[in-house]
Amino acid sequence: MANTTDTGDSTANGRDPASHSIPRNIVLVVLDTARAKTSGPETSPTLTDLAREGTSFENAFATAPWTLPSHASMFTGTYSSTHGTHGGHTFLDEDLRTLPEALAEAGYETIGVSNNTWITEEFGFDRGFDDLRKGWQYIQSDVDMGTVVRGEDLREKLQATRDRLFEGNPLVNTANVLYSELFQPSGDDGSARTTAWIRNWLDDRDDEQPFFLFCNFIEPHVEYDPPRAYAERFLPEDASYEEARSIRQDPRAYDCEDYELTERDFELLRGLYRAELAYVDDQLAALRSALEDAGEWEDTLFVVCGDHGEHIGEHGFFGHQYNLYDTLINVPLVVHGGPFTDGGTPDDLVQLLDLPATILETVGVDDPELLEQGSSRSLHPQSTDPSREAVFAEYVAPQPSIERLEARFGDIPDRVRAYDRRLRAVRTATHKYVRGDDGFERLHDVRIDPQERTNVADRSPERVRDLRSRLEERFGSFEEADVPGAGAETGPVAMRDGTKERLADLGYL
């Protein structure tokens, strides 16, 4: 059971009486698919300002390279092999306590707006929320009319309308289609609608109850389709918006050699990706402005992070599946407010699963059940939690599975078939070691090889043994470990048709 700490006690949780006041509210913003190395002053000036005013953790790492398991870790403080939410089991275990549940029991109003289909009630992420909204919908509905919106011509749109309009409430379905087709800003995937809704929600609040607001902005995710004005800022001078937008964006088809991308193609895709980061950064500015106008900014702990990164040609990949390179797991993490004001840029190794302990300590909420179930360590400047000597990541099961790829593409390349494995990674300040349950292993000296291009495992057998031992100490051996959540009774969720279509568009299926 969660308990709030009396904020009148200045020594609670070991705080110095002269430290910053305890924030009243909490806002957690996830910039979906934002990788650390591309989030800087050029693409993300708002985030850069927040980092300068608050605390920017320069070595922050996700526990997994894609949305579902990464968010599960953020919400529960556990690794994938504990929470069991992955490609083979796509539902968050009901026995695990979540951060929204802890805060709700502590008296917070808990509101979420998700623009990623994985982070919805369909996959168990609504627990603890008073309201978890789908940001891409004008009116909330279980029926996703995305097939109408995504139809490439009038015939396809009409066919999709006939197929889906009368599922649920046809008036609601019509309103959602009209918004997406006619009124949603060009190049926006829900963030503008989200910030507008949050502003209205803040304006309408008339009570003194503290709030926890979770928000997922998905624009940096495939498909990269930023507004023209943003794209033209980041594309090469000899490239047009039309050329860049004509490039096929289908990561799984690229993996399976269904089509090719040239270095020119990747250069343009990187420009579009940077433009998406710039667009969503402006939405972050709009969110901050809404909090300031509502008089809540000074009383708010404001946390911004990426949930994972992205490959745009690096290591021969497109998207964010099948491996654990830093390109996928090194993410931005900025915290503003309370004790994190003017906190600088610590270079400590930290993980996104440290957010539950950090948030609870910062706002003075005691929830032993949430903290004891996992591995979360508080990043509060005065925390007594030990710092990390290493961070860990896992890729528990391929997503999509090899069977799904075969069903879609038929015969798939041996290169892709090799991805049908579990991966684990351990990273220290100096080295990164990745091991698979098929015997695959890589070692990189990240001081001289930050792009992880050269495998030095054969040259450093003692280092390999040490880091392999750390992995087994954390997760157990591959031979002894069961795949969590992979039993016959706990397989993938039977998804709604609209959910499958939306996830396919995002490159997951």
XYZ file of C-alpha atoms in Angstrom:
509
model
C 0.000 0.000 0.000
C 1.408 3.371 -0.957
C 1.731 6.153 1.564
C 2.499 9.785 0.916
C 5.241 11.363 2.969
C 4.214 14.482 4.881
C 5.686 17.222 2.728
C 5.903 19.405 5.811
C 8.723 17.175 7.116
C 11.817 18.580 5.438
C 13.957 15.648 6.568
C 11.742 12.984 4.968
C 13.671 10.474 2.853
C 16.950 12.004 4.038
C 16.432 15.355 2.294
C 18.434 18.376 3.334
C 16.083 21.046 4.763
C 17.704 23.536 2.387
C 17.033 21.385 -0.689
C 14.491 22.208 -3.344
C 10.828 21.820 -2.407
C 9.071 18.550 -3.103
C 7.222 18.686 -6.453
C 3.478 18.336 -6.212
C 2.763 16.913 -9.685
C 4.537 14.484 -12.002
C 4.688 14.533 -15.808
C 6.394 11.657 -17.633
C 6.873 12.238 -21.363
C 8.168 9.473 -23.625
C 9.540 10.568 -26.991
C 8.985 7.289 -28.781
C 12.045 6.101 -30.765
C 14.243 9.051 -29.730
C 17.893 8.026 -29.625
C 20.346 9.929 -27.472
C 22.920 10.833 -30.098
C 20.392 12.549 -32.397
C 18.607 14.493 -29.637
C 20.587 17.716 -29.301
C 20.431 21.493 -29.771
C 19.760 21.275 -33.517
C 16.832 18.847 -33.390
C 15.644 19.323 -29.808
C 16.125 22.891 -28.511
C 13.293 22.586 -25.981
C 14.755 19.402 -24.548
C 18.195 21.055 -24.533
C 16.808 23.985 -22.530
C 15.191 21.589 -20.070
C 18.511 19.781 -19.723
C 20.316 23.054 -19.012
C 17.750 24.081 -16.397
C 17.394 20.605 -14.892
C 19.443 17.392 -14.960
C 20.459 15.513 -18.099
C 21.628 11.923 -17.658
C 24.121 11.461 -20.466
C 24.429 7.679 -20.081
C 20.823 6.530 -19.832
C 19.836 3.138 -21.225
C 16.610 1.322 -22.008
C 16.232 -2.282 -20.872
C 14.952 -3.383 -24.290
C 15.142 -2.102 -27.888
C 11.415 -1.641 -28.529
C 8.318 -0.058 -27.054
C 6.389 -2.795 -25.265
C 9.108 -4.265 -23.003
C 10.753 -0.876 -22.476
C 7.540 0.728 -21.182
C 6.859 -2.327 -19.024
C 10.245 -1.777 -17.368
C 9.544 1.933 -16.867
C 6.191 1.172 -15.250
C 7.339 -1.718 -13.016
C 11.059 -1.199 -12.372
C 11.818 -4.711 -13.653
C 13.819 -6.232 -16.502
C 12.129 -8.057 -19.385
C 12.995 -11.464 -17.941
C 11.044 -10.464 -14.826
C 8.038 -8.655 -16.266
C 7.728 -11.160 -19.135
C 6.296 -8.645 -21.610
C 7.873 -9.219 -25.016
C 7.249 -10.458 -28.560
C 6.085 -13.873 -27.370
C 3.821 -12.508 -24.623
C 2.457 -9.055 -25.310
C 0.489 -8.414 -22.084
C 1.758 -6.772 -18.896
C 1.512 -9.267 -16.025
C -1.385 -8.353 -13.726
C 0.577 -9.548 -10.683
C 3.175 -6.810 -11.116
C 2.580 -3.472 -9.452
C 2.889 -0.409 -11.662
C 3.928 3.179 -11.044
C 0.439 4.543 -11.903
C -1.099 2.121 -9.373
C 1.279 3.293 -6.639
C 0.558 6.949 -7.351
C -3.203 6.413 -7.604
C -3.235 4.792 -4.171
C -1.163 7.689 -2.854
C -3.941 10.100 -3.860
C -2.836 11.259 -7.321
C -5.144 11.817 -10.255
C -3.574 9.577 -12.900
C -3.975 10.471 -16.566
C -2.283 8.966 -19.612
C -2.300 9.857 -23.289
C -0.647 7.258 -25.512
C 0.007 7.576 -29.225
C 1.548 4.106 -29.463
C -0.867 1.209 -29.898
C 1.182 -1.057 -27.635
C 0.654 1.224 -24.628
C -3.096 0.832 -24.253
C -5.574 -1.146 -22.179
C -5.477 -3.903 -24.795
C -1.989 -4.839 -23.571
C -2.537 -4.214 -19.851
C -1.113 -0.720 -19.484
C -4.262 0.947 -18.172
C -3.887 -0.339 -14.609
C -3.699 2.526 -12.150
C -4.872 5.166 -14.622
C -8.078 7.071 -14.031
C -8.041 7.610 -17.788
C -5.632 6.229 -20.423
C -6.478 7.845 -23.743
C -5.578 7.025 -27.343
C -4.059 10.258 -28.521
C -4.577 9.581 -32.219
C -8.383 9.436 -31.805
C -10.602 12.509 -31.813
C -13.237 10.608 -29.827
C -12.174 7.645 -27.718
C -13.252 4.304 -29.193
C -12.254 0.631 -29.237
C -12.656 0.725 -33.025
C -9.591 2.029 -34.864
C -10.544 3.578 -38.213
C -6.935 3.792 -39.337
C -7.514 1.620 -42.402
C -9.690 4.373 -43.834
C -7.100 7.043 -43.139
C -4.252 4.948 -44.544
C -6.020 3.971 -47.746
C -3.926 5.120 -50.695
C -6.795 6.046 -52.970
C -10.519 6.773 -52.803
C -11.441 3.184 -53.661
C -9.418 1.795 -50.750
C -10.817 4.408 -48.382
C -14.410 3.612 -49.375
C -13.817 -0.126 -49.006
C -12.318 0.350 -45.545
C -15.226 2.588 -44.565
C -17.726 -0.099 -45.582
C -15.779 -2.721 -43.652
C -15.373 -0.819 -40.384
C -17.881 2.024 -40.094
C -20.588 0.024 -38.317
C -18.279 -1.646 -35.822
C -19.243 0.036 -32.565
C -20.724 3.528 -32.868
C -20.844 4.700 -36.522
C -21.108 8.365 -35.478
C -17.944 8.120 -33.388
C -16.196 6.271 -36.216
C -17.226 8.963 -38.695
C -15.954 11.730 -36.404
C -12.566 10.006 -36.033
C -12.229 9.572 -39.795
C -13.172 13.180 -40.514
C -10.656 14.445 -37.958
C -7.827 12.335 -39.366
C -8.699 13.054 -43.004
C -9.563 16.750 -42.824
C -8.535 18.427 -39.579
C -5.449 16.697 -38.158
C -2.342 18.792 -38.867
C -0.298 17.525 -41.793
C 2.581 15.376 -40.638
C 1.166 14.984 -37.139
C 0.641 11.506 -35.659
C -1.334 12.584 -32.609
C 0.957 14.871 -30.634
C -0.807 18.123 -31.575
C -4.149 16.619 -30.603
C -2.542 15.351 -27.383
C -1.113 18.698 -26.307
C -4.417 20.445 -27.132
C -6.338 17.905 -25.042
C -3.890 18.254 -22.130
C -4.185 22.049 -22.235
C -7.981 21.791 -22.063
C -7.751 19.221 -19.282
C -5.464 21.495 -17.248
C -7.757 24.478 -17.818
C -10.803 22.485 -16.653
C -9.235 21.151 -13.449
C -10.702 22.858 -10.406
C -9.442 20.742 -7.514
C -6.238 20.641 -5.496
C -5.514 16.965 -6.109
C -1.952 16.370 -7.361
C -1.678 14.646 -10.718
C 0.488 12.161 -12.571
C 0.402 12.722 -16.330
C 1.948 10.185 -18.709
C 2.325 11.068 -22.378
C 3.761 9.132 -25.340
C 4.593 11.104 -28.507
C 5.181 8.747 -31.441
C 6.264 11.037 -34.305
C 9.937 9.887 -34.466
C 8.702 6.339 -35.142
C 8.426 4.865 -38.638
C 6.772 6.042 -40.783
C 8.739 9.311 -40.807
C 6.328 11.844 -42.276
C 7.162 15.259 -40.767
C 5.494 18.431 -42.013
C 7.227 19.796 -45.102
C 8.602 22.875 -43.318
C 10.387 20.718 -40.753
C 11.704 18.253 -43.315
C 13.202 20.984 -45.491
C 15.327 22.152 -42.537
C 17.087 18.782 -42.282
C 17.194 17.341 -45.796
C 20.306 17.861 -47.964
C 20.161 20.925 -50.189
C 19.978 18.775 -53.313
C 17.009 16.741 -52.016
C 13.321 17.518 -52.281
C 10.593 16.692 -49.787
C 8.891 14.605 -52.480
C 12.037 12.541 -53.093
C 12.486 11.830 -49.405
C 8.829 10.932 -48.806
C 8.795 8.597 -51.802
C 11.312 6.237 -50.143
C 9.681 3.026 -48.996
C 9.664 2.744 -45.191
C 9.065 -0.895 -44.307
C 11.781 -2.100 -41.901
C 10.758 -5.759 -41.852
C 10.600 -5.920 -45.658
C 14.059 -4.346 -45.779
C 15.379 -6.931 -43.295
C 13.988 -9.723 -45.482
C 15.574 -8.275 -48.636
C 12.191 -7.547 -50.196
C 13.662 -4.229 -51.364
C 16.926 -2.285 -51.107
C 17.884 1.095 -49.696
C 20.925 3.025 -50.901
C 23.135 5.225 -48.761
C 21.379 8.186 -50.418
C 18.038 6.755 -49.259
C 19.306 6.422 -45.709
C 20.703 9.949 -45.790
C 17.255 11.281 -46.665
C 15.547 9.045 -44.101
C 17.893 10.399 -41.430
C 16.858 13.903 -42.451
C 13.191 12.984 -42.062
C 13.920 11.386 -38.679
C 15.664 14.507 -37.417
C 12.734 16.570 -38.649
C 10.357 14.360 -36.666
C 12.430 14.970 -33.541
C 12.254 18.719 -34.195
C 8.486 18.570 -34.673
C 7.891 16.607 -31.487
C 10.255 18.948 -29.624
C 7.895 21.801 -30.490
C 5.048 19.747 -29.013
C 7.152 19.364 -25.876
C 7.397 23.161 -25.785
C 3.605 23.387 -26.141
C 3.184 20.982 -23.229
C 5.489 23.037 -21.045
C 3.606 26.190 -22.018
C 0.286 24.578 -21.048
C 1.667 23.689 -17.609
C 3.046 27.207 -17.151
C -0.242 28.842 -18.177
C -2.112 26.589 -15.737
C 0.234 27.650 -12.922
C 1.512 24.089 -12.454
C 5.024 24.221 -13.912
C 6.901 25.256 -10.767
C 5.217 22.472 -8.789
C 5.868 19.712 -11.343
C 8.523 17.029 -11.646
C 8.948 16.906 -15.429
C 10.629 13.785 -16.836
C 11.416 13.317 -20.538
C 13.005 10.217 -22.061
C 13.143 8.084 -25.166
C 11.875 4.518 -24.808
C 14.410 3.160 -27.320
C 16.428 4.335 -30.297
C 16.487 3.571 -33.998
C 18.693 2.174 -36.746
C 18.640 4.143 -39.978
C 21.257 2.184 -41.887
C 23.649 1.672 -38.976
C 24.994 -1.904 -38.762
C 22.941 -2.725 -41.847
C 19.601 -2.337 -40.045
C 16.465 -0.231 -40.413
C 14.145 0.064 -37.407
C 14.598 -1.212 -33.875
C 14.480 -4.980 -33.672
C 16.766 -8.010 -33.394
C 19.822 -6.500 -31.644
C 21.070 -4.476 -28.674
C 23.484 -1.912 -30.123
C 23.691 1.412 -28.246
C 21.949 2.958 -31.247
C 18.819 1.247 -29.890
C 19.239 1.352 -26.115
C 21.067 4.651 -25.394
C 18.282 7.202 -24.926
C 17.838 10.793 -23.752
C 16.757 11.240 -20.133
C 16.130 14.717 -18.731
C 14.549 15.494 -15.353
C 13.425 18.982 -14.355
C 11.983 20.294 -11.119
C 12.520 19.922 -7.386
C 15.998 18.576 -6.534
C 16.863 18.114 -10.205
C 16.900 21.859 -10.925
C 20.397 22.966 -11.963
C 21.578 19.371 -11.630
C 24.058 19.430 -14.506
C 24.940 16.466 -16.702
C 25.964 13.503 -14.552
C 27.662 10.747 -16.508
C 26.514 7.929 -14.202
C 25.184 4.786 -15.859
C 21.412 4.798 -15.334
C 18.434 2.826 -16.642
C 14.862 3.740 -17.502
C 13.716 1.192 -14.922
C 15.196 3.591 -12.339
C 12.283 5.965 -12.930
C 9.811 4.395 -10.443
C 12.246 4.643 -7.500
C 13.330 8.125 -8.588
C 9.806 9.480 -8.935
C 8.551 7.943 -5.697
C 11.455 9.301 -3.647
C 11.256 12.738 -5.247
C 7.556 13.229 -4.473
C 7.708 11.487 -1.088
C 5.630 8.381 -1.817
C 6.520 5.137 -0.049
C 5.512 1.993 -1.929
C 7.580 -1.025 -0.834
C 5.675 -3.442 -3.084
C 6.660 -1.577 -6.253
C 10.271 -1.095 -5.212
C 10.878 -4.600 -3.900
C 9.576 -6.382 -6.998
C 12.329 -5.091 -9.255
C 15.698 -3.418 -9.705
C 14.812 0.285 -9.692
C 17.376 2.607 -8.080
C 16.599 6.210 -7.230
C 18.450 8.949 -9.105
C 17.488 11.546 -6.489
C 20.614 13.640 -5.756
C 20.455 12.672 -2.083
C 19.465 9.056 -2.560
C 21.326 6.399 -0.630
C 20.818 3.874 -3.453
C 24.163 2.680 -4.851
C 25.202 3.911 -8.275
C 25.390 1.399 -11.112
C 28.665 -0.114 -12.221
C 26.883 -1.616 -15.235
C 23.567 -1.477 -17.075
C 21.742 -4.385 -18.693
C 19.399 -4.973 -21.605
C 17.527 -7.954 -23.030
C 15.872 -8.997 -26.254
C 13.727 -11.909 -25.071
C 11.886 -12.904 -28.242
C 11.887 -11.693 -31.875
C 9.177 -9.219 -32.807
C 7.747 -10.026 -35.250
C 8.489 -13.725 -34.918
C 10.345 -15.614 -37.634
C 7.083 -17.462 -38.340
C 5.300 -14.158 -39.026
C 8.072 -13.097 -41.367
C 7.848 -16.402 -43.238
C 4.072 -16.025 -43.535
C 4.528 -12.565 -45.052
C 7.635 -13.033 -47.213
C 7.955 -16.770 -47.759
C 11.593 -17.819 -47.875
C 13.568 -15.405 -45.696
C 17.345 -14.798 -45.711
C 19.606 -16.803 -43.392
C 20.741 -13.455 -41.972
C 17.222 -12.862 -40.685
C 16.693 -16.456 -39.547
C 19.719 -16.005 -37.286
C 17.739 -13.387 -35.325
C 15.553 -16.155 -33.864
C 17.399 -15.999 -30.557
C 17.476 -14.371 -27.133
C 20.049 -11.656 -26.519
C 21.428 -10.110 -23.357
C 23.797 -7.185 -22.983
C 25.861 -5.734 -20.173
C 27.507 -2.337 -20.542
C 30.031 -0.710 -18.255
C 31.639 2.703 -18.684
C 34.335 1.091 -20.821
C 32.971 -2.079 -22.444
C 29.835 -3.600 -23.942
C 29.264 -7.361 -24.094
C 26.337 -9.007 -25.906
C 25.575 -12.730 -25.739
C 22.909 -14.852 -27.415
C 21.402 -18.193 -26.461
C 22.773 -19.559 -29.761
C 26.397 -18.866 -28.763
C 26.563 -15.456 -30.470
C 28.765 -12.974 -28.612
C 30.320 -9.579 -29.199
C 32.598 -7.411 -27.095
C 33.270 -3.743 -27.779
C 35.579 -1.244 -26.146
C 33.157 1.673 -26.232
C 35.872 4.186 -25.295
C 37.594 3.803 -28.662
C 34.738 2.156 -30.601
C 31.512 3.936 -29.568
C 29.785 2.828 -32.793
C 30.411 -0.836 -31.814
C 31.937 -1.731 -35.169
C 34.813 -3.957 -34.041
C 34.249 -7.194 -32.129
C 37.208 -7.695 -29.786
C 35.934 -10.771 -27.944
C 38.786 -12.958 -29.220
C 41.380 -10.449 -28.007
C 40.009 -10.066 -24.469
C 39.003 -13.499 -23.111
C 39.305 -12.388 -19.476
C 37.029 -9.406 -20.076
C 34.528 -11.693 -21.816
C 34.537 -14.097 -18.875
C 34.023 -11.251 -16.403
C 31.114 -9.685 -18.295
C 29.532 -13.062 -19.051
C 29.655 -13.733 -15.321
C 27.894 -10.406 -14.672
C 25.150 -11.342 -17.115
C 24.621 -14.703 -15.458
C 24.645 -13.110 -12.016
C 21.883 -10.761 -13.156
C 19.747 -13.119 -15.261
C 21.000 -16.672 -14.709
C 22.388 -18.818 -17.507
C 20.524 -19.285 -20.779
C 20.460 -23.021 -20.141
C 18.684 -22.625 -16.796
C 16.387 -19.736 -17.637
C 12.876 -20.154 -18.984
C 11.534 -17.653 -21.496
C 9.203 -15.573 -19.281
C 5.619 -15.381 -20.427
C 6.116 -17.931 -23.201
C 3.880 -20.691 -21.848
C 0.900 -21.997 -23.803
C -1.513 -20.156 -21.515
C 0.245 -16.812 -21.776
C 1.033 -16.305 -25.436
C 0.504 -13.162 -27.492
C -2.693 -11.207 -26.987
C -5.429 -11.873 -29.560
C -5.409 -8.391 -31.075
C -8.292 -6.479 -32.576
C -8.101 -6.106 -36.350
C -7.569 -2.367 -36.095
C -4.717 -2.900 -33.657
C -2.994 -5.324 -36.029
C -3.295 -2.833 -38.856
C -1.861 0.032 -36.833
C 1.038 -2.070 -35.525
C 1.746 -3.284 -39.052
C 1.990 0.337 -40.169
C 4.508 0.934 -37.378
C 6.635 -1.942 -38.681
C 5.919 -4.400 -35.870
C 3.929 -7.063 -37.702
